């Protein structure tokens, strides 16, 4: 078997891995500091549809994480890149707080549908408007298709079921821009001078974080925090490269065994 390439980049999921809503995962700030002492590039990759980059950064800084804006790559950025590439005007079914990341994008007379987690838009009238646009040829762009996510009071529906509803009604497949898409992980590495084989992804979502990264050629570490549920590691084949209790344990493994 070919020798593993040396590790040059670490991609880290945010929600469920570094924090759960407004609480940090215990020891995560310290662990990130230790990781910064290693000769690796760090990128934070997230499927958020609710928070623009600026809000995300503010929340993380408040929680004591030392993170720079240019290190964050989100599914909203990926969606914006695609809209610009396609030169379309979207009906934006995203949370109001996500709108700053779409500043400057024309939305009048829409000819595309962008859908994220937007509970206030998920009612019959709005879904029907999206349905009709798609039938008229508007591309359907999904920020991501997560089935559910972790809230303080329990699991909650993600955008996935609503995207799937539009796909079902129109018989048209959405273009997904967030995790677990291969292009998302490759774009996250852009400018790092690092090949996928030289990167590891740490996340709490077995399919979207670990499966997606491994499908892009990276190693994937699953953490048992956030949305993790027992036996999640059996959901993908090949299995995760490694499963750890939490982000700090994943960092210890990287520092001890991968460098
Ligand atoms: Mg997560």
PDB file of C-alpha atoms and ligand atoms in Angstrom, residues 13 15-17 204 209, ligand 1:
ATOM      1  CA  UNK A  13     -16.590  21.657  11.326  1.00  0.00           C
ATOM      2  CA  UNK A  15     -21.570  23.495  14.977  1.00  0.00           C
ATOM      3  CA  UNK A  16     -21.535  20.282  16.996  1.00  0.00           C
ATOM      4  CA  UNK A  17     -17.754  20.028  16.815  1.00  0.00           C
ATOM      5  CA  UNK A 204     -19.834  15.423  14.132  1.00  0.00           C
ATOM      6  CA  UNK A 209     -18.446  15.729   7.293  1.00  0.00           C
TER       7      UNK A 209
HETATM    8 MG1  LIG B   1     -21.622  19.801  12.716  1.00  0.00          MG
END
